Coordinates of C-alpha atoms and ligand atoms in Angstrom, one line a residue:
X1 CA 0.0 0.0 0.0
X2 CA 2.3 2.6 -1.4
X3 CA 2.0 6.4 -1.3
X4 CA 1.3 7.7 -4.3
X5 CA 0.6 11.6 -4.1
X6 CA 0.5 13.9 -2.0
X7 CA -1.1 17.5 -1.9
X8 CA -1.0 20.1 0.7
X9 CA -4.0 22.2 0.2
X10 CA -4.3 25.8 1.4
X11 CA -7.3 27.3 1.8
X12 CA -9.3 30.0 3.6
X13 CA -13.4 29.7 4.0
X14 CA -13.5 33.0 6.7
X15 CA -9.9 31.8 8.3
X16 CA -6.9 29.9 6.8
X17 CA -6.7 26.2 7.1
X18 CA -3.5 23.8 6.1
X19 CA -4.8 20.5 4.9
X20 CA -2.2 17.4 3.6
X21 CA -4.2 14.7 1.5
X22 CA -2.1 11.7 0.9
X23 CA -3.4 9.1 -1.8
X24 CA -2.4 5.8 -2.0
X25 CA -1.5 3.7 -5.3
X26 CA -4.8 1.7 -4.7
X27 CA -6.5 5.2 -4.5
X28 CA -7.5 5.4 -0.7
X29 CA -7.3 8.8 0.4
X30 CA -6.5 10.4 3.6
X31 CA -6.9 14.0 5.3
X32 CA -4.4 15.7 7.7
X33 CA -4.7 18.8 9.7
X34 CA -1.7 20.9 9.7
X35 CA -2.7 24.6 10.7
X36 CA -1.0 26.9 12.4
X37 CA -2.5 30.2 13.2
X38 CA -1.1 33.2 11.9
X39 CA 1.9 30.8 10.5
X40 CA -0.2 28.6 8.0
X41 CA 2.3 29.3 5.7
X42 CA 5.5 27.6 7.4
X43 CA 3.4 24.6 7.8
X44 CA 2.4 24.3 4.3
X45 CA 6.0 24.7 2.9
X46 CA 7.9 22.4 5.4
X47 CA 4.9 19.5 4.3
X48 CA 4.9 20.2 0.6
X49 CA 9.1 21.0 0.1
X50 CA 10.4 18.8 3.0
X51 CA 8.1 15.9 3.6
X52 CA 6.0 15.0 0.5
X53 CA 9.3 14.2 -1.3
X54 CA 10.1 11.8 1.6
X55 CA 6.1 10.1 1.5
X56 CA 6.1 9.1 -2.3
X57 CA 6.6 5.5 -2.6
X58 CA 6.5 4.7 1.7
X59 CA 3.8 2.4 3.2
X60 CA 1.1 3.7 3.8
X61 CA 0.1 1.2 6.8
X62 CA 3.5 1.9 9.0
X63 CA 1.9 4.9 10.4
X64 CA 4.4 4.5 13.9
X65 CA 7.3 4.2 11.4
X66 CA 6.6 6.7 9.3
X67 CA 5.8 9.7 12.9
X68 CA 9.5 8.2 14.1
X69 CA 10.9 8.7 10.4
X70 CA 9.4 12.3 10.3
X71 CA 10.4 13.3 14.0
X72 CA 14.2 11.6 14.6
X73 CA 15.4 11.2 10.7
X74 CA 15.1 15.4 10.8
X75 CA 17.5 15.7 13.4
X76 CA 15.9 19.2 13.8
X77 CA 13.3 18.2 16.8
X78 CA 9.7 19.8 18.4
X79 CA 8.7 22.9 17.6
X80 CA 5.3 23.7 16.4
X81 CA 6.2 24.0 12.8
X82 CA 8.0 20.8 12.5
X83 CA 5.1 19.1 15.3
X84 CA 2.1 20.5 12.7
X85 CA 3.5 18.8 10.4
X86 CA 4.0 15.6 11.5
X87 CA 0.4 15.8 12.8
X88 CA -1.0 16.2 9.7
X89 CA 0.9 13.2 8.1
X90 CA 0.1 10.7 11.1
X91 CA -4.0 11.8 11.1
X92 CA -4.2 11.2 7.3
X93 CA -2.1 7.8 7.7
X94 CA -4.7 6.9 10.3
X95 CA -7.7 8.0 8.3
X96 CA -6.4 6.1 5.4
X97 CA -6.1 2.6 7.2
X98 CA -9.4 3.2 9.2
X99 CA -11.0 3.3 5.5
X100 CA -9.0 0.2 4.4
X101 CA -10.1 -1.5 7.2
X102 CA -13.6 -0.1 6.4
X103 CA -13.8 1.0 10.2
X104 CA -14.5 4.3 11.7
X105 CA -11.1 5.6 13.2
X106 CA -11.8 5.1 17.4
X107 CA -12.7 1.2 16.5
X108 CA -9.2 1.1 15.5
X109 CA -7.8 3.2 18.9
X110 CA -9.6 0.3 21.3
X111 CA -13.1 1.0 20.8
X112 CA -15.4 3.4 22.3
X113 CA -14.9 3.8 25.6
X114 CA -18.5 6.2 26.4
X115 CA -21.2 6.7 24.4
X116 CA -20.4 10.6 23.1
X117 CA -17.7 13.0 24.0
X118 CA -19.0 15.6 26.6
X119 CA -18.4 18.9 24.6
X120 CA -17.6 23.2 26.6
X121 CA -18.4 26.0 24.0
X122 CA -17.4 29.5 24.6
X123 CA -19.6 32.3 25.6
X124 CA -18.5 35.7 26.2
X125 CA -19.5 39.3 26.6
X126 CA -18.4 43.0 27.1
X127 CA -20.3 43.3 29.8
X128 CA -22.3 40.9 32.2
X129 CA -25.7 41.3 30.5
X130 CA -23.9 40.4 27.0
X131 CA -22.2 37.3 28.6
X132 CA -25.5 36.1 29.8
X133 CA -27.1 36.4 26.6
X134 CA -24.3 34.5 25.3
X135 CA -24.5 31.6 28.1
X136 CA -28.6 31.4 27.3
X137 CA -27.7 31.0 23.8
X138 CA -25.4 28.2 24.4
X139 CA -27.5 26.7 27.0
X140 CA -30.2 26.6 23.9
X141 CA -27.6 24.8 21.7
X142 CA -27.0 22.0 24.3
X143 CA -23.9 22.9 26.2
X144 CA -23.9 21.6 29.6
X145 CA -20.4 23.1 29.8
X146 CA -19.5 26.6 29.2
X147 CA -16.1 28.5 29.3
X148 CA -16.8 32.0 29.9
X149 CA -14.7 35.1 29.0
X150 CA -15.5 38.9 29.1
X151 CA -14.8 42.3 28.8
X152 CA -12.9 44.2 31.4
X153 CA -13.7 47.4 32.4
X154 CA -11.3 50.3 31.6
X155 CA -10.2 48.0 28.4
X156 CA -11.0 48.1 24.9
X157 CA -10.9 44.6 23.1
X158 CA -10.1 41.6 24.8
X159 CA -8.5 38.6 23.4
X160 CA -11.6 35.3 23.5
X161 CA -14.1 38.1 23.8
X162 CA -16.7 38.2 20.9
X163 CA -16.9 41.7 19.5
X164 CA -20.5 41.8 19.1
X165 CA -23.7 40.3 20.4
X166 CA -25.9 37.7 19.5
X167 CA -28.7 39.2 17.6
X168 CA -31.2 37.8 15.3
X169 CA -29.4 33.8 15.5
X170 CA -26.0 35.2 14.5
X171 CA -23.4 33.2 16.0
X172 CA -21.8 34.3 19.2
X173 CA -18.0 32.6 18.7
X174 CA -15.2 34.6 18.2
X175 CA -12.3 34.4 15.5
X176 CA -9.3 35.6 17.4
X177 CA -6.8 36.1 13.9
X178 CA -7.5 39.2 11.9
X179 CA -7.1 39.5 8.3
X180 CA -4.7 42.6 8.4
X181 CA -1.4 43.3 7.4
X182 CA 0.4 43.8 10.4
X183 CA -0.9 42.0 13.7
X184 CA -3.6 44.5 15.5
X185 CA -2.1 45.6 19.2
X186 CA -4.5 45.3 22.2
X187 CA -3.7 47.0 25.4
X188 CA -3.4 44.9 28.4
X189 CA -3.9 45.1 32.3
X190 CA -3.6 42.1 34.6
X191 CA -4.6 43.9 38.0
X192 CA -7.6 45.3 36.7
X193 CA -8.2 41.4 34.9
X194 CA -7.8 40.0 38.8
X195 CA -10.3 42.4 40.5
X196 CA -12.8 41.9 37.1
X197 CA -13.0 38.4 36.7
X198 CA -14.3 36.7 40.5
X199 CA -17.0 39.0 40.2
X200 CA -18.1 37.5 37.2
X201 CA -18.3 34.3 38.5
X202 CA -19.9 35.7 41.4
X203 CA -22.7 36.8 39.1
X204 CA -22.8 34.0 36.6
X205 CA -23.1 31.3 39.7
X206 CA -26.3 33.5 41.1
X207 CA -27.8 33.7 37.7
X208 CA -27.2 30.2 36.7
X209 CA -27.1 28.3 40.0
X210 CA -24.2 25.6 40.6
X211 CA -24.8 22.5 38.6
X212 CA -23.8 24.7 35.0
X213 CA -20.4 23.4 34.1
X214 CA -17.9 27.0 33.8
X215 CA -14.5 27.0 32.5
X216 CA -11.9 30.0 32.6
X217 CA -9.3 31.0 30.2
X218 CA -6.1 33.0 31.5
X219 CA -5.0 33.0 27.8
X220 CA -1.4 32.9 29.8
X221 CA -1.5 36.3 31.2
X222 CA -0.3 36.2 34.7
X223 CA 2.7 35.8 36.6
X224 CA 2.8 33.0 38.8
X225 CA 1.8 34.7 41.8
X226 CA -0.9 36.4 40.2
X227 CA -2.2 33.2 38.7
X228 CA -2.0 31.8 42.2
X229 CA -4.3 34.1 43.5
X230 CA -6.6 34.0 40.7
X231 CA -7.3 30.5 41.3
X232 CA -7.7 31.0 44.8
X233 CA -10.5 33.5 44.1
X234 CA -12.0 31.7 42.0
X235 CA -12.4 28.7 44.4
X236 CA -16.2 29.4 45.4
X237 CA -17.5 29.4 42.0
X238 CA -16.2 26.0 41.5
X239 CA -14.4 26.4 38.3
X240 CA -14.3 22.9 35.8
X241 CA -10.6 24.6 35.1
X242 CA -8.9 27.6 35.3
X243 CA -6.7 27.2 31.7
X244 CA -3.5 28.8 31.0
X245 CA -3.5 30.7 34.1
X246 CA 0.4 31.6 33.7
X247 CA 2.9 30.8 30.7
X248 CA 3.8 27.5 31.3
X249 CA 7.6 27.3 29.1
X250 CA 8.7 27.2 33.0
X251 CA 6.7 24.3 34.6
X252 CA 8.1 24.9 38.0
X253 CA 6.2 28.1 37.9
X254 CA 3.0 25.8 38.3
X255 CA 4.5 24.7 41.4
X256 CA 4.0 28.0 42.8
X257 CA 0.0 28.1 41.8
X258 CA -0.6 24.8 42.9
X259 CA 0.6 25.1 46.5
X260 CA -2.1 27.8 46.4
X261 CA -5.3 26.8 45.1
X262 CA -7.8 23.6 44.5
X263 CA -8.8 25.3 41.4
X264 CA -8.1 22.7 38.8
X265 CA -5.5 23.7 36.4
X266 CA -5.6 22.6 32.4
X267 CA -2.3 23.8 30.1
X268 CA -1.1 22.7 26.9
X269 CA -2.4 24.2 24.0
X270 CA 0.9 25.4 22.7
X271 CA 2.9 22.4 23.6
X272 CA 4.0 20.3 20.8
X273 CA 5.6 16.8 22.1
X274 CA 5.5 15.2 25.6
X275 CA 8.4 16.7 26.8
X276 CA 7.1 19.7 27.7
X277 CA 4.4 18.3 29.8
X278 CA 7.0 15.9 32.0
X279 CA 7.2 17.8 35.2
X280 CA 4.0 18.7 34.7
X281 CA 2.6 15.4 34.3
X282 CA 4.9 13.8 36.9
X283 CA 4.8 16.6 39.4
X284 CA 0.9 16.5 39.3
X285 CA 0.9 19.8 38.5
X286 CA -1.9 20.1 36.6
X287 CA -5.3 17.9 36.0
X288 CA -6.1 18.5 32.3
X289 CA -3.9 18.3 29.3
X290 CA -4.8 20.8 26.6
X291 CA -3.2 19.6 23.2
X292 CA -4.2 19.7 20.2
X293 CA -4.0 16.7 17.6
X294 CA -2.6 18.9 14.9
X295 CA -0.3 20.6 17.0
X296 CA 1.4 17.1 19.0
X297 CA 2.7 15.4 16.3
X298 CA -1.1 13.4 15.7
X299 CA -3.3 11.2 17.4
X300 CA 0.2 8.9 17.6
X301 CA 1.9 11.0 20.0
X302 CA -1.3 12.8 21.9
X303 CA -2.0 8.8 22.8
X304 CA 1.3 8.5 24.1
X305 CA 1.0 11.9 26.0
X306 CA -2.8 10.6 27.7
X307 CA -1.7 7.4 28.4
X308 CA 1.2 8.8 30.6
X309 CA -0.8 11.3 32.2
X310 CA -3.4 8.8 32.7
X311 CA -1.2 7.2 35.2
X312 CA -1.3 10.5 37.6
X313 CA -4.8 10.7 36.9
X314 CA -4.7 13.4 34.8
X315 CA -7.5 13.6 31.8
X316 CA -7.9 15.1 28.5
X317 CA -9.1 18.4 27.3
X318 CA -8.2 18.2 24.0
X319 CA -7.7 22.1 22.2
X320 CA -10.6 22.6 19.4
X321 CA -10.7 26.4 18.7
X322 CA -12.4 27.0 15.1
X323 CA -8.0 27.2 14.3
X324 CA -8.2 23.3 14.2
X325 CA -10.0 22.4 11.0
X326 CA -12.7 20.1 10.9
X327 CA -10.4 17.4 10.3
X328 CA -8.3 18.3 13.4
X329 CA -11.4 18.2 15.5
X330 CA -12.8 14.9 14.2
X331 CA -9.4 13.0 14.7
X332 CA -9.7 14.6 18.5
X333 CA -13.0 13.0 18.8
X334 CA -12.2 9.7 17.6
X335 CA -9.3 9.6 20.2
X336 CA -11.5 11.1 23.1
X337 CA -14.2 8.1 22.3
X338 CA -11.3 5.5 22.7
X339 CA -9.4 6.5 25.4
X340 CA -10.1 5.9 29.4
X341 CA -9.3 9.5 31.2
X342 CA -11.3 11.3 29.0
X343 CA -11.7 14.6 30.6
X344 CA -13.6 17.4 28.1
X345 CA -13.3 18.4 24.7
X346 CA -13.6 22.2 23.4
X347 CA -15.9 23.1 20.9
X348 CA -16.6 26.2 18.7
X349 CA -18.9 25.6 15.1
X350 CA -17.2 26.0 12.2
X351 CA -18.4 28.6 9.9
X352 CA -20.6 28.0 6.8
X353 CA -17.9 28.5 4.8
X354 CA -15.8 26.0 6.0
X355 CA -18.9 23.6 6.1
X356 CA -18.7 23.9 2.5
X357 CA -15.5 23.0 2.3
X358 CA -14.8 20.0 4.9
X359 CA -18.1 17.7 4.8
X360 CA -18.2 15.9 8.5
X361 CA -19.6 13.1 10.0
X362 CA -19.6 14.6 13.3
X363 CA -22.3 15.6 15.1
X364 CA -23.3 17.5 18.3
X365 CA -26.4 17.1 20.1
X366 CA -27.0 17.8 23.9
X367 CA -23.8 19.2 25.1
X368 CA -22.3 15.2 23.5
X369 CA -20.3 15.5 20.2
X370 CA -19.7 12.1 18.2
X371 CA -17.4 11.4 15.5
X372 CA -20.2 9.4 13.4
X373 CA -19.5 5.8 12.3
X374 CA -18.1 6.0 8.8
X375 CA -15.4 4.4 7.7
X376 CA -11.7 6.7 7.8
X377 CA -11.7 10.3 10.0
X378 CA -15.3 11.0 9.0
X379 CA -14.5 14.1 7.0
X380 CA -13.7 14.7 3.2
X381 CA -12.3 18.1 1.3
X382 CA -14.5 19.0 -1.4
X383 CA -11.2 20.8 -3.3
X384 CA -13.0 22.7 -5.7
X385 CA -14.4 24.8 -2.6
X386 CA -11.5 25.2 -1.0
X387 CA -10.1 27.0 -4.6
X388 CA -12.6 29.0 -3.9
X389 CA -11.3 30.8 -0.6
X390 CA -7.3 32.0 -1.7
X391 CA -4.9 32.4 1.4
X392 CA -5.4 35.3 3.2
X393 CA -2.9 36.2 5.9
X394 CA -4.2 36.9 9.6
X395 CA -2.6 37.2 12.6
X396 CA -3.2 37.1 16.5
X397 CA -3.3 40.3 18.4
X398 CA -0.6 41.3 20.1
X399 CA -1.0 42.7 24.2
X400 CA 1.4 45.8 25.3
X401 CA 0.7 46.8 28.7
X402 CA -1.1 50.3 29.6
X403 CA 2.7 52.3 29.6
X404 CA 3.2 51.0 25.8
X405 CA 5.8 48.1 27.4
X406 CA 5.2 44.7 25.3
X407 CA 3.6 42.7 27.5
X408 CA 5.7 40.3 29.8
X409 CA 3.8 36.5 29.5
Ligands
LIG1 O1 -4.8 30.2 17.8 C1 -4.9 30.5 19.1 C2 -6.2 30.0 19.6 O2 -6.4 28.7 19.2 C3 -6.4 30.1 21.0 O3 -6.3 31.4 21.5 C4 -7.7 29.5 21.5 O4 -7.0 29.8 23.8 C5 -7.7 29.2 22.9 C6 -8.6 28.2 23.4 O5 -8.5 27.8 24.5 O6 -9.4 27.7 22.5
LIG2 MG1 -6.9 28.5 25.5

């Protein structure tokens, strides 16, 4: 079973996305997610000048071979170019041999292990009265689990805060790149952040009452000590996790937090291989790990990564911001129906556009997403679509502090 071709496909339906479709001699097909916010292009040129030459003629079945091959035979190791791009190879390898074997992906992981994959969405607001509007809304949708972001006062924008309400069934997600020219710069302030954000919670847990699932994202903006008290404030609203509450390139820095709050603690989403979660892991420093597929090197090495954590007792909460295509998320949901400590697993919709683009098996229905039972991934590329939405570049926003000072995370 011999690779024939392979095409990396670039395309843009409302935000960039970095696909790799490998076909086989016998004419199986597979799909790979390789995006990259803001760097799509890196990806795209590391798979289609460095790797594809090395795929033609390999076997297509020795998936393990073939992630080993990719990661050691570069000598150049980690990093979230090289890891996008080993991830995109390893998920379409996968998707291929779940087709051959005429088997939806998970059955080929172990199995399902539940019956659907318990599923947070994201609502946020300016203010509080926008934020609940946006909680109502997902509430109506099905979530039973809700991260929940706002405004702050005495700020303009803030990063995970939707810039406009809900009105008339528009969709309350956000879409944190922006198709400019030069990243757009947001101005930042932590202290005013930490007096803000308990008494949202305060006012979301007396509006909603305490069985509503909440999540919090610190998007990495605190210094240890200031994440440490964060969690501690946070303590009565009885947080699902507090995520990213400090940068986490220095694990013993989570050291600090944890000696000071129960608040659980989820980190990860811009960690590419399993080294940079060993202290953490080991340590038991945190209780969630946040990869995503397309960003770990596949569902290959994010297996390896949950198995090991699963021996601390520490579960998944796999990353699946609309920056991980549809065929990212589907390859997460096949792995979180296999595996034991399933933990959570994000969940913003896709917009029409990319519908149109990526068909899916998936589906979502009360708060449970499921990765459907065809054979493969689930998902196929409809290409004459994705010519339709060119490359557009788009960046992240970048924080300086109120003094003009880049910011210090
Ligand atoms: O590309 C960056 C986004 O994926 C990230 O900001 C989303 O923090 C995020 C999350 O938790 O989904
Ligand atoms: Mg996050």
């Amino acid at each position: 079973m011999k690779v024939e071709k392979v095409d990396v496909i670039v395309t843009s339906p409302g935000r960039n996305f970095v696909t790799i479709k490998i076909t086989t001699q016998d004419g199986v097909t597979g799909l790979g997610d390789g995006t990259l916010n803001g760097r799509e292009l890196a990806v795209a040129g590391y798979l289609q000048d460095h790797v594809a030459p090395l795929l033609i003629g390999r076997d297509a079945h020795r998936i393990e071979d073939t992630w080993q091959y990719l990661y050691r035979g570069a000598y150049w190791r980690r990093g979230p170019v090289t890891m996008a791009a080993i991830a995109a190879v390893d998920v379409a390898l996968w998707d291929i041999k779940a087709k051959i074997a005429g088997l939806p992906l998970y059955q080929l992981l172990g199995g399902a292990s539940r019956e659907g994959v318990r599923a947070y969405g994201h609502a946020s607001g300016r203010d509080i009265p926008e934020l609940f509007d946006s909680i109502r809304e997902h509430q109506s949708l099905g979530f039973k689990a809700i991260r929940v972001q706002t405004g702050v006062p005495g700020l303009g924008s803030v990063y995970g805060v939707a810039s406009s309400p809900a009105a008339g069934g528009a969709r309350y997600d956000y879409e944190p790149a922006r198709r400019t020219r030069l990243p757009v710069e947001e101005t930042w302030d932590t202290p005013a952040y930490l007096r803000h954000v308990p008494t949202v919670f305060e006012a979301v847990r007396n509006e909603f009452g305490p069985e509503l699932t909440l999540l919090h994202d610190g998007h990495h903006r605190m210094t240890p000590i200031q994440a440490a008290r964060l969690g501690k404030s946070l303590e009565p609203y009885d947080l699902f996790w507090l995520e990213d509450c400090t940068p986490a390139e220095n694990p013993e820095a989570l050291r600090l937090v944890r000696s000071h709050t129960t608040t659980p603690l989820a980190i990860g989403e811009v960690f590419n291989t399993v080294w940079d979660y060993q202290t953490l892991i080991t340590e038991q420093l945190i209780d969630y790990v946040r990869s995503a597929i397309t960003h770990t090197g596949g569902i290959s090495s994010l297996r390896k990564i949950l198995d090991f954590a699963a021996q601390y007792q520490i579960k998944s909460g796999i990353h699946g911001p609309t920056d991980i295509s549809p065929v990212g998320v589907a390859a997460a949901l096949h792995l979180d129906l296999a595996i034991h400590n399933f933990g959570i697993q994000e969940y913003m919709r896709h917009s029409q556009a990319t519908d149109e683009v990526f068909t899916q098996s998936f589906s979502f229905k009360d708060g449970y997403l499921h990765p459907g039972e065809q054979p493969g991934l689930g998902v196929e590329l409809d290409e004459l679509s994705a010519g339709k939405y060119p490359y557009q570049g788009a960046y992240l926003p970048i924080n300086r502090l109120q003094d003009g000072t880049m910011h210090d995370w």
